Short mmCIF file of C-alpha atoms in Angstrom, two decimals:
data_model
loop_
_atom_site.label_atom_id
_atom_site.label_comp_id
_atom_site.label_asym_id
_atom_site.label_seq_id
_atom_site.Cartn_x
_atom_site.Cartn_y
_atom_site.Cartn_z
CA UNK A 1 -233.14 68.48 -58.44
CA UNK A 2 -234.30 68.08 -54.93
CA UNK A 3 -232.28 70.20 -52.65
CA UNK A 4 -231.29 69.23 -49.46
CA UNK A 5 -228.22 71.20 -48.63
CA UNK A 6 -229.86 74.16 -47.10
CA UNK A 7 -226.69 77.44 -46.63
CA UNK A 8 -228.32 80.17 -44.37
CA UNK A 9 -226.82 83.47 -44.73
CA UNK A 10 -228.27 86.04 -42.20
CA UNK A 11 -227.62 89.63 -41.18
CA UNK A 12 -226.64 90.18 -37.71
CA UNK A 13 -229.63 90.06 -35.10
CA UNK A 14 -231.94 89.06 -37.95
CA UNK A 15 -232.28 85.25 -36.33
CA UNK A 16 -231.28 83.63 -39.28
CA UNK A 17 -228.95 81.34 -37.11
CA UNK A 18 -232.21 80.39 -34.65
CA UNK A 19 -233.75 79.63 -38.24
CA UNK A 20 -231.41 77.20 -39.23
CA UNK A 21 -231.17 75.65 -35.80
CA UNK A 22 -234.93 75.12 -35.77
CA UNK A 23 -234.50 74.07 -39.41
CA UNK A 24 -232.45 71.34 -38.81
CA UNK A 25 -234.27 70.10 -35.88
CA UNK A 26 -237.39 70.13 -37.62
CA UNK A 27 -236.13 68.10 -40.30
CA UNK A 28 -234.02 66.00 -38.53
CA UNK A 29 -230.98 66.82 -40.58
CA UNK A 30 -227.20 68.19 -39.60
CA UNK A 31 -226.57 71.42 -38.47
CA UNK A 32 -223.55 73.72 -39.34
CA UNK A 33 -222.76 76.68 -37.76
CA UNK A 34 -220.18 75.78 -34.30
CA UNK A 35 -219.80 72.70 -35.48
CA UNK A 36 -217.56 74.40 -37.98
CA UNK A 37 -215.35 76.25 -35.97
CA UNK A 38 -214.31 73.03 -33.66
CA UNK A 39 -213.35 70.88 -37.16
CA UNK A 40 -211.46 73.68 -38.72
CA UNK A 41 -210.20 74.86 -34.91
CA UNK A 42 -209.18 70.85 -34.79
CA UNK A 43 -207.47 70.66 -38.08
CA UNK A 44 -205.76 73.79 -37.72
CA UNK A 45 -204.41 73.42 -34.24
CA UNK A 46 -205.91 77.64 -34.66
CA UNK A 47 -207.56 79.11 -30.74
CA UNK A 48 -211.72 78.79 -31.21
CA UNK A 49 -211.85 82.32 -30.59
CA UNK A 50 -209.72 82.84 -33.70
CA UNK A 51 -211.51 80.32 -36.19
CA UNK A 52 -214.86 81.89 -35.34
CA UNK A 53 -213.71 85.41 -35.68
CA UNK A 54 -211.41 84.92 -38.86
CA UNK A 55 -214.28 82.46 -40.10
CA UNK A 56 -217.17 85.09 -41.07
CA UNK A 57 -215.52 88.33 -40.50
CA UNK A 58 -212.83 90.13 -42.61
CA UNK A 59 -209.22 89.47 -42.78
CA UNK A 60 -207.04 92.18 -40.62
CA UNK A 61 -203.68 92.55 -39.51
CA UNK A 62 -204.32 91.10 -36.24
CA UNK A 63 -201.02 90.38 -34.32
CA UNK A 64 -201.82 86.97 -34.53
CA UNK A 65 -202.64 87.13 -38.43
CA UNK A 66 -199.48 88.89 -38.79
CA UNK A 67 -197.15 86.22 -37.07
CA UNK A 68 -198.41 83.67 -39.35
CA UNK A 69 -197.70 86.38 -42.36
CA UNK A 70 -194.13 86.47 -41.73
CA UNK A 71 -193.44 82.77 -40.29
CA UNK A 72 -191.75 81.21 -44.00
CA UNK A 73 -193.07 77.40 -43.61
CA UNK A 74 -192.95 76.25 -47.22
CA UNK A 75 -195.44 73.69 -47.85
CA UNK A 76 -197.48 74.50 -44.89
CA UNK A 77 -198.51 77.59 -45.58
CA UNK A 78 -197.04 78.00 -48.62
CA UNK A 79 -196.40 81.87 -47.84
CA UNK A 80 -200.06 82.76 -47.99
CA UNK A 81 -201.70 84.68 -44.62
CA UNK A 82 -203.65 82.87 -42.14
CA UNK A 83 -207.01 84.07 -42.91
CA UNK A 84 -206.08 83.02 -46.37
CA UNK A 85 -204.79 79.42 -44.57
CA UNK A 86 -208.23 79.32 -42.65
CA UNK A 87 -210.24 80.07 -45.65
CA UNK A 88 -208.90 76.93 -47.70
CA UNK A 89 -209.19 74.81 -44.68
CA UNK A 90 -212.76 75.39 -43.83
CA UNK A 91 -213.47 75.53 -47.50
CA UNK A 92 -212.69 72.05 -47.71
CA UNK A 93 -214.65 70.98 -44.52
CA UNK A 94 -217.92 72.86 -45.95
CA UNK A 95 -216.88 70.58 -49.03
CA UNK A 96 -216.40 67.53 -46.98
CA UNK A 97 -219.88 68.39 -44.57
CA UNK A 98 -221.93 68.51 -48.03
CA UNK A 99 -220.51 65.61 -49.19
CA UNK A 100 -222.15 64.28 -45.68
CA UNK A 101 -225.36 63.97 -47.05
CA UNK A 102 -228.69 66.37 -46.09
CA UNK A 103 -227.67 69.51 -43.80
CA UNK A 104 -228.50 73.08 -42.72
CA UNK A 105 -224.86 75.29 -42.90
CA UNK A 106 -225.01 79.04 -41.32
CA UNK A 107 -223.20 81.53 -42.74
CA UNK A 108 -219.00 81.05 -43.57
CA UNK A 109 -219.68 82.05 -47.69
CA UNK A 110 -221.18 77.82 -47.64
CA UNK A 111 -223.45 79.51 -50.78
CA UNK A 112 -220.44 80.33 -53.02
CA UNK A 113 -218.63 77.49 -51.67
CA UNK A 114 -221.01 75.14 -52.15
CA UNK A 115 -222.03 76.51 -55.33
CA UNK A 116 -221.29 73.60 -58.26
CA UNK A 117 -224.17 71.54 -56.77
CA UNK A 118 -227.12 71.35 -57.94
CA UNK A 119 -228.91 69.66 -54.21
CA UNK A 120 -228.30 73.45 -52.67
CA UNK A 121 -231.10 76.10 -51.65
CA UNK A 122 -229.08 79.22 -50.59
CA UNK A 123 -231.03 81.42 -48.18
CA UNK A 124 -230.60 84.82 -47.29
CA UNK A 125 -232.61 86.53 -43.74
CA UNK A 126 -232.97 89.57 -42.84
CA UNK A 127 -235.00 92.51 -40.86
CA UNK A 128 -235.99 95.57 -40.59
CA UNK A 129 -233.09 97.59 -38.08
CA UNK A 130 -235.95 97.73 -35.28
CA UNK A 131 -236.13 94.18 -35.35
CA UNK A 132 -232.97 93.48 -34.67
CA UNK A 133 -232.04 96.11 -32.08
CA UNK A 134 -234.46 94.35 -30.21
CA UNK A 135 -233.01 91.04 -30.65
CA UNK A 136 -229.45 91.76 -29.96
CA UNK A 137 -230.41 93.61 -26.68
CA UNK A 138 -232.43 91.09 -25.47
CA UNK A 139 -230.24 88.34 -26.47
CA UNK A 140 -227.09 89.13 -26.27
CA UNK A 141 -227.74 92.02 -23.22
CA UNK A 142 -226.68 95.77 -23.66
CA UNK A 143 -223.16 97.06 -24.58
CA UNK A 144 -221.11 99.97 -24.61
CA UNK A 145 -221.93 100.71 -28.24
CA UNK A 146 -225.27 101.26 -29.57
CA UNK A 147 -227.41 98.60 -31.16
CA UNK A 148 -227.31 100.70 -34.42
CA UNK A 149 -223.27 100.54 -34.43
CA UNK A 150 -223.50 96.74 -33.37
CA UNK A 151 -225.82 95.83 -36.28
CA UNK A 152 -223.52 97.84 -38.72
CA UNK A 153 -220.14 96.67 -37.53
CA UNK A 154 -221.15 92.90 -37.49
CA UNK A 155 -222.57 93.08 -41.25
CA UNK A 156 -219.90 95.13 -42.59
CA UNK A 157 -217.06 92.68 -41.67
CA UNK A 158 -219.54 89.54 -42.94
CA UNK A 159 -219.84 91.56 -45.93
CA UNK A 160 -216.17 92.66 -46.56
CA UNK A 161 -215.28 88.88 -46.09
CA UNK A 162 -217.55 87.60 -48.14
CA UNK A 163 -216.64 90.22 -51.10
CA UNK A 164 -212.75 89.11 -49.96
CA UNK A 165 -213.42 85.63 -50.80
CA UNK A 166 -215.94 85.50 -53.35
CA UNK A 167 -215.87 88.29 -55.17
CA UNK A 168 -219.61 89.03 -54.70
CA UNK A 169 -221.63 91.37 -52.98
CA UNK A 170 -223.17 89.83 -49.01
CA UNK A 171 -226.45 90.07 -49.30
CA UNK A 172 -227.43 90.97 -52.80
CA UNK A 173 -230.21 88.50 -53.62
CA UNK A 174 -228.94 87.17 -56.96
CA UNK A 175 -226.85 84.99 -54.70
CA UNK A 176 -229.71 83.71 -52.90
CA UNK A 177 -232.57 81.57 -54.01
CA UNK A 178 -235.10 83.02 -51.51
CA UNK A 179 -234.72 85.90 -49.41
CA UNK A 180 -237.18 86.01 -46.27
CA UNK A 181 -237.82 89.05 -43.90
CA UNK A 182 -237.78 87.46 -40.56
CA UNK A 183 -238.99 90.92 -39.33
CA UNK A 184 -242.07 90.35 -41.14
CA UNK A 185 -242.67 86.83 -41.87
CA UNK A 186 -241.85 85.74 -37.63
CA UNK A 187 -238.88 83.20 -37.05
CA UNK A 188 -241.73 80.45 -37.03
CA UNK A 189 -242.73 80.94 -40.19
CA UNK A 190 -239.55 81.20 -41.60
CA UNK A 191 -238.49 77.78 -40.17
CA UNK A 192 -242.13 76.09 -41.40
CA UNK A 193 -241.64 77.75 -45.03
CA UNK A 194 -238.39 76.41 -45.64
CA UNK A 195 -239.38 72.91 -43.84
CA UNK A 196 -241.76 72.89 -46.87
CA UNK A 197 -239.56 74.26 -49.71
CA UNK A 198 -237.49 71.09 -48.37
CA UNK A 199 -240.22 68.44 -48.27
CA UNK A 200 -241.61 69.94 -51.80
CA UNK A 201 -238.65 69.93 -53.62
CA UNK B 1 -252.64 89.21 -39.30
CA UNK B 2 -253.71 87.73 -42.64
CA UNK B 3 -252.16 88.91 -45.95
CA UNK B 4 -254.84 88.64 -48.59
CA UNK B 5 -253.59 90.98 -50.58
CA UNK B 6 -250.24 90.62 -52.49
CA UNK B 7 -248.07 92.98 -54.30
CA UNK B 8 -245.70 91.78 -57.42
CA UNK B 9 -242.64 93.63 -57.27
CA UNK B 10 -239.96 92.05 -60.24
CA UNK B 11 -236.91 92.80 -62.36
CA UNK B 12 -237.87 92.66 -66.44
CA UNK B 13 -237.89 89.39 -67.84
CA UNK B 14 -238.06 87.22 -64.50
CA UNK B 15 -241.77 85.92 -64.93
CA UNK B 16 -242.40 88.41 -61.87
CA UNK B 17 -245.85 89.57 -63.67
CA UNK B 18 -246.55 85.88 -65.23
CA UNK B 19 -246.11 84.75 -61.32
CA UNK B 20 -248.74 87.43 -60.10
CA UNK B 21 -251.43 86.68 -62.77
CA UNK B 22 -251.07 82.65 -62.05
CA UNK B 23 -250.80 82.95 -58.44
CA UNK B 24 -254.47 84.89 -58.97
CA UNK B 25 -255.60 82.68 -60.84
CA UNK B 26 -255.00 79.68 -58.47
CA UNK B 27 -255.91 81.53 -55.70
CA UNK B 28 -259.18 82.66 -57.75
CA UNK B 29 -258.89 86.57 -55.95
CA UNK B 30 -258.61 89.52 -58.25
CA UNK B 31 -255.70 90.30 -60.48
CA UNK B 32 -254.44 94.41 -61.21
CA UNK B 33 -251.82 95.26 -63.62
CA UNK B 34 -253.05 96.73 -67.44
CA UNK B 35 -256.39 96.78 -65.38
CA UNK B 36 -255.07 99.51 -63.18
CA UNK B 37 -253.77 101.72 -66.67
CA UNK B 38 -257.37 101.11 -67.68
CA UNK B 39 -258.63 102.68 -64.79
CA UNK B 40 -256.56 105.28 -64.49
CA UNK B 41 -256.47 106.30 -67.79
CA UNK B 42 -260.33 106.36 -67.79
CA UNK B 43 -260.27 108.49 -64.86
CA UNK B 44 -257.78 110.91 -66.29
CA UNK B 45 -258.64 110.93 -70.00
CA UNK B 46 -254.89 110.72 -70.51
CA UNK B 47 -253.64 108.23 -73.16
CA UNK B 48 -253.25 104.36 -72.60
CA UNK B 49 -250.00 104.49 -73.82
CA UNK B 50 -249.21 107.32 -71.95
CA UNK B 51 -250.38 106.09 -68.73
CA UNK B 52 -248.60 102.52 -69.27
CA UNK B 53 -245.33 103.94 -69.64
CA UNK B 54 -245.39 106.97 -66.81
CA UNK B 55 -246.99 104.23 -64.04
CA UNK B 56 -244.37 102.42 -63.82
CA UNK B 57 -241.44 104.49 -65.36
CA UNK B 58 -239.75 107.25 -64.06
CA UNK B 59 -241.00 110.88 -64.69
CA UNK B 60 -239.19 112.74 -68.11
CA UNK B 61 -239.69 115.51 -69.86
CA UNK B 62 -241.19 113.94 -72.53
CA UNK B 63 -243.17 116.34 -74.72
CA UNK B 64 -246.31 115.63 -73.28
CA UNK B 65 -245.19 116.35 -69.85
CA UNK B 66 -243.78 119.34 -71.09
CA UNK B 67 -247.12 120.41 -72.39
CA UNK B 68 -249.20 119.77 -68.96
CA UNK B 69 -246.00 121.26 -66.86
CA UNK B 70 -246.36 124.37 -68.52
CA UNK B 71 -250.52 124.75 -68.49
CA UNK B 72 -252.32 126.32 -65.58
CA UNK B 73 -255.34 124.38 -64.66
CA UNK B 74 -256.38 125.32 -60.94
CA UNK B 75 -258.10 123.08 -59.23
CA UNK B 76 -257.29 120.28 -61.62
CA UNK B 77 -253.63 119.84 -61.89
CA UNK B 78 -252.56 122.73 -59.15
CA UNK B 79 -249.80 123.29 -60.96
CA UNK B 80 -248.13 119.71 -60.52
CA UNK B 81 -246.44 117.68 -63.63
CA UNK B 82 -248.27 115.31 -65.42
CA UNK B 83 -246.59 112.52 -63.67
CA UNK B 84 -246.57 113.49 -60.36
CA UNK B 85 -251.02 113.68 -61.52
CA UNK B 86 -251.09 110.31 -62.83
CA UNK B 87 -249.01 109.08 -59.26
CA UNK B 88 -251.90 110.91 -57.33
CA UNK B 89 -255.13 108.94 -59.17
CA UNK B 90 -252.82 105.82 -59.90
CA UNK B 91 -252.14 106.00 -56.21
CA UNK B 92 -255.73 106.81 -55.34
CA UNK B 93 -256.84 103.86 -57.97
CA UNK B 94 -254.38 101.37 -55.94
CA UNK B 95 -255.89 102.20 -52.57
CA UNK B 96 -259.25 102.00 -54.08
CA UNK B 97 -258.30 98.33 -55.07
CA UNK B 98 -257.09 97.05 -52.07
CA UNK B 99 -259.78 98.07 -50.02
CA UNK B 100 -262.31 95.91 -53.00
CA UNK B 101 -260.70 92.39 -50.90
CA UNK B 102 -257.78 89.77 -51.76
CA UNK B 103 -256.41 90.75 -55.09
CA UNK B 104 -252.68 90.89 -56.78
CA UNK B 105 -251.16 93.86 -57.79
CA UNK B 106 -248.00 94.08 -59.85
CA UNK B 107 -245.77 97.15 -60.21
CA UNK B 108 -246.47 100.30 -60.05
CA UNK B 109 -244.98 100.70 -56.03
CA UNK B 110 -248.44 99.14 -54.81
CA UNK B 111 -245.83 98.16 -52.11
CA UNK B 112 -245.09 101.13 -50.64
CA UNK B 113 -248.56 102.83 -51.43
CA UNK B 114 -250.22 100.60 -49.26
CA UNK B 115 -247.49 100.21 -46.93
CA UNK B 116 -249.93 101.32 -43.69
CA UNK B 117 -252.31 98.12 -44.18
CA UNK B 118 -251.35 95.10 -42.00
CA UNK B 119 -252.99 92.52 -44.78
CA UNK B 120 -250.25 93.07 -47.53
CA UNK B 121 -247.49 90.66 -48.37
CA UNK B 122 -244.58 92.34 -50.38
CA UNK B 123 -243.04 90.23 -52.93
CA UNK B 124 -240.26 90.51 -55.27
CA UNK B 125 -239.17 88.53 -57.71
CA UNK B 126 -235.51 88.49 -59.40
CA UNK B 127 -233.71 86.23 -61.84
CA UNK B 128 -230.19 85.63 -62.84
CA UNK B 129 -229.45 87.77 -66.29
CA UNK B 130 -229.68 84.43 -68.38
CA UNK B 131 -232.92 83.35 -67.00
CA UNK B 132 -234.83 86.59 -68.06
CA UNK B 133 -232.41 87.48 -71.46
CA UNK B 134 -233.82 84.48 -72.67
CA UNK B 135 -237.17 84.80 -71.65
CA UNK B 136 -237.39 88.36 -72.75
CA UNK B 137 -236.29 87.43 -76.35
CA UNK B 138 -238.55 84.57 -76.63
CA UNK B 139 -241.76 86.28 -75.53
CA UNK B 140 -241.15 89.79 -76.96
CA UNK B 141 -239.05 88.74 -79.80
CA UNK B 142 -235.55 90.19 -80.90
CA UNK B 143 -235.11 94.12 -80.93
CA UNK B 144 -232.36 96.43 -82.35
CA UNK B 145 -231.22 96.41 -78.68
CA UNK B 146 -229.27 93.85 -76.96
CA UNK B 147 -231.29 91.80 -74.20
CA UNK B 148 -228.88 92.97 -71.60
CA UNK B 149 -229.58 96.51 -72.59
CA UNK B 150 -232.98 96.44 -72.75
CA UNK B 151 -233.24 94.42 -69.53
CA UNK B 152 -231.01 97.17 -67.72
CA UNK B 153 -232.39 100.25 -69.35
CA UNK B 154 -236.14 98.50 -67.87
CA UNK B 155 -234.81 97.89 -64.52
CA UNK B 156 -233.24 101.43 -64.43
CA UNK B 157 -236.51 103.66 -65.23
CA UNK B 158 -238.53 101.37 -62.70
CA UNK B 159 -235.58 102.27 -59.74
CA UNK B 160 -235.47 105.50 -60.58
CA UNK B 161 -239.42 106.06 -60.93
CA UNK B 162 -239.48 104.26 -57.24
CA UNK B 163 -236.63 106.17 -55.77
CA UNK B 164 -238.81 109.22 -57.27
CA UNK B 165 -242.31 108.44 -55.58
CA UNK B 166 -240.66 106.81 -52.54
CA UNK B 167 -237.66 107.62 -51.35
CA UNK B 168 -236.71 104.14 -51.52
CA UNK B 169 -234.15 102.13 -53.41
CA UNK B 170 -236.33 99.31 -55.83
CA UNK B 171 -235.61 95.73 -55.48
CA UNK B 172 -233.58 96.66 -51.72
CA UNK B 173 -234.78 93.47 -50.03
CA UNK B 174 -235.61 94.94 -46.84
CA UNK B 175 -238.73 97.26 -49.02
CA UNK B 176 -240.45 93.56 -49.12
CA UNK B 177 -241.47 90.01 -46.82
CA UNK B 178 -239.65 87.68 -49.42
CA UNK B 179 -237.83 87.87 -52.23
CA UNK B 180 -237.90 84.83 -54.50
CA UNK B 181 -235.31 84.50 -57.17
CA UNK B 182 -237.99 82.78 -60.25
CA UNK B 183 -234.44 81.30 -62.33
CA UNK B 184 -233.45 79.41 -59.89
CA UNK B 185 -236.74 78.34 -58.38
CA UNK B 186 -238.83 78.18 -61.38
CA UNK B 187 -241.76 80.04 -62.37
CA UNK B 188 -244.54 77.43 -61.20
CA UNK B 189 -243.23 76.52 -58.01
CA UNK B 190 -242.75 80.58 -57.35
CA UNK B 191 -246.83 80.73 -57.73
CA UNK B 192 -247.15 77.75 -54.89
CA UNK B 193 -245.20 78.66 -52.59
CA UNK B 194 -246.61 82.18 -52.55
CA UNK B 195 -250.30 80.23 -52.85
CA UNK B 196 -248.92 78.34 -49.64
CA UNK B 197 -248.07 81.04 -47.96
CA UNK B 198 -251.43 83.03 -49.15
CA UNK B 199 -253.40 80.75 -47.51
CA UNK B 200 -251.15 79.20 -44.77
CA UNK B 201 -251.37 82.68 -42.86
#
């Protein structure tokens, strides 16, 4: 079946967000990734900052977290935590997106969410650590931790959340259908090869 | 800088050696895998067999071993074990081949062993269990063993033969440029988009 729900998983710095983007645009098709965080952020009357952080990264005992742990609103939250709350409500708008028609989604476990349709190529980027020190310094400017520690942190909590919610391990490629080296292959080619996976399928 | 020269990395059972001799085929360039045994076996004078197994699977004390570990040949085997001999001419024999032109090469860590060239795409190619216990029972028929043994016990002698000669951990995406997973995408459309990309760069 042709696919045409493309889910971009990407490790930190690896440009596997600037693939999608370019992904999208090339085939003239929705893109996923902010767009996300405003819907559930809209739905959930949650602060941006939150959605975005609690969207990818791993469930804590943040104060905020905690206040929703111990508020009791039966039938709202039906006891469970608000990362667990957030989870189910951008579950359903991944759900509701797909449903949408064609579409590029970055990151947010779309793969595993998405993962009783058959119209879904699940993509997984990556690099080699030089690769994306350089990124992350030029993009995103220096910091007081190193770019080693930055590149580490990031993945760890995408990959704690994901195992959280899924079950699975981030980044093993059995959950992928291609995995691409961005290092190696150059964004470009990244974006044309999976322009063509899409037009050939 | 263009990669004419492509190296089959793949679990047991997911076509990853079927891909590499079709993609050669197509692409009409040379194709090593029992040709590189031949070779080296020829070469050595050690048994086909012998030289099948130990290439790819990792170093044991099998009897034969034993029998070269314990024999002082100066000059010939300077003391090493007969695998670590065999890895020297294999790897000798691989290095030999790539510098012949545009050719495939499956197994035997031709990725890493030519891992200074700039014309060498890196491939691996995985499948989900199903995908490659059923291919593994319909091409090499039923055995004593279960297919989930015998694909694991496979799997397990290449890793640890690659962690032995390389350092590295086999099938880590980040040893290769892509990664393509051959259940989901399907044998035949594995060997054009790696024909695509063989003559796209």
């Amino acid at each position: 079946m042709k696919k045409t729900i493309i889910t971009v998983s990407r490790q930190f710095g690896s440009g596997g967000r600037t693939i999608g983007k370019q992904l999208a645009e090339k085939l003239n098709i929705g893109y996923y990734d902010k767009e996300i965080v405003d819907k559930v952020a809209d739905e959930t009357g949650f602060d941006i900052k939150y959605v975005e952080e609690r969207g990818e990264y791993a469930p804590s005992k943040s104060k905020f977290a905690y206040t929703f742990n111990t508020m009791s609103t039966p039938g709202v939250m039906n006891g469970m935590s608000a990362a667990d709350f957030l989870w189910c409500i951008q579950r359903d708008v991944i759900l509701q997106i797909a449903e949408k028609g064609p579409c590029v989604i970055v990151g947010r476990c779309a793969d595993f969410i998405l993962n009783e349709r058959d119209d879904v190529l699940n993509v997984f980027i990556y690099a080699d650590t030089d690769f994306k020190k350089d990124r992350i310094v030029r993009l995103y400017g220096e910091s007081e931790k190193s770019p080693e520690k930055r590149l580490a942190e990031k993945d760890k909590k995408r990959a704690v959340n994901y195992k959280y919610y899924t079950g699975k391990q981030w980044g093993d490629p059995i959950n992928y259908d291609l995995c691409l080296n961005s290092g190696r292959l150059g964004i470009d080619y990244c974006v044309s090869l999976l322009a063509e996976i899409y037009n050939a399928e």
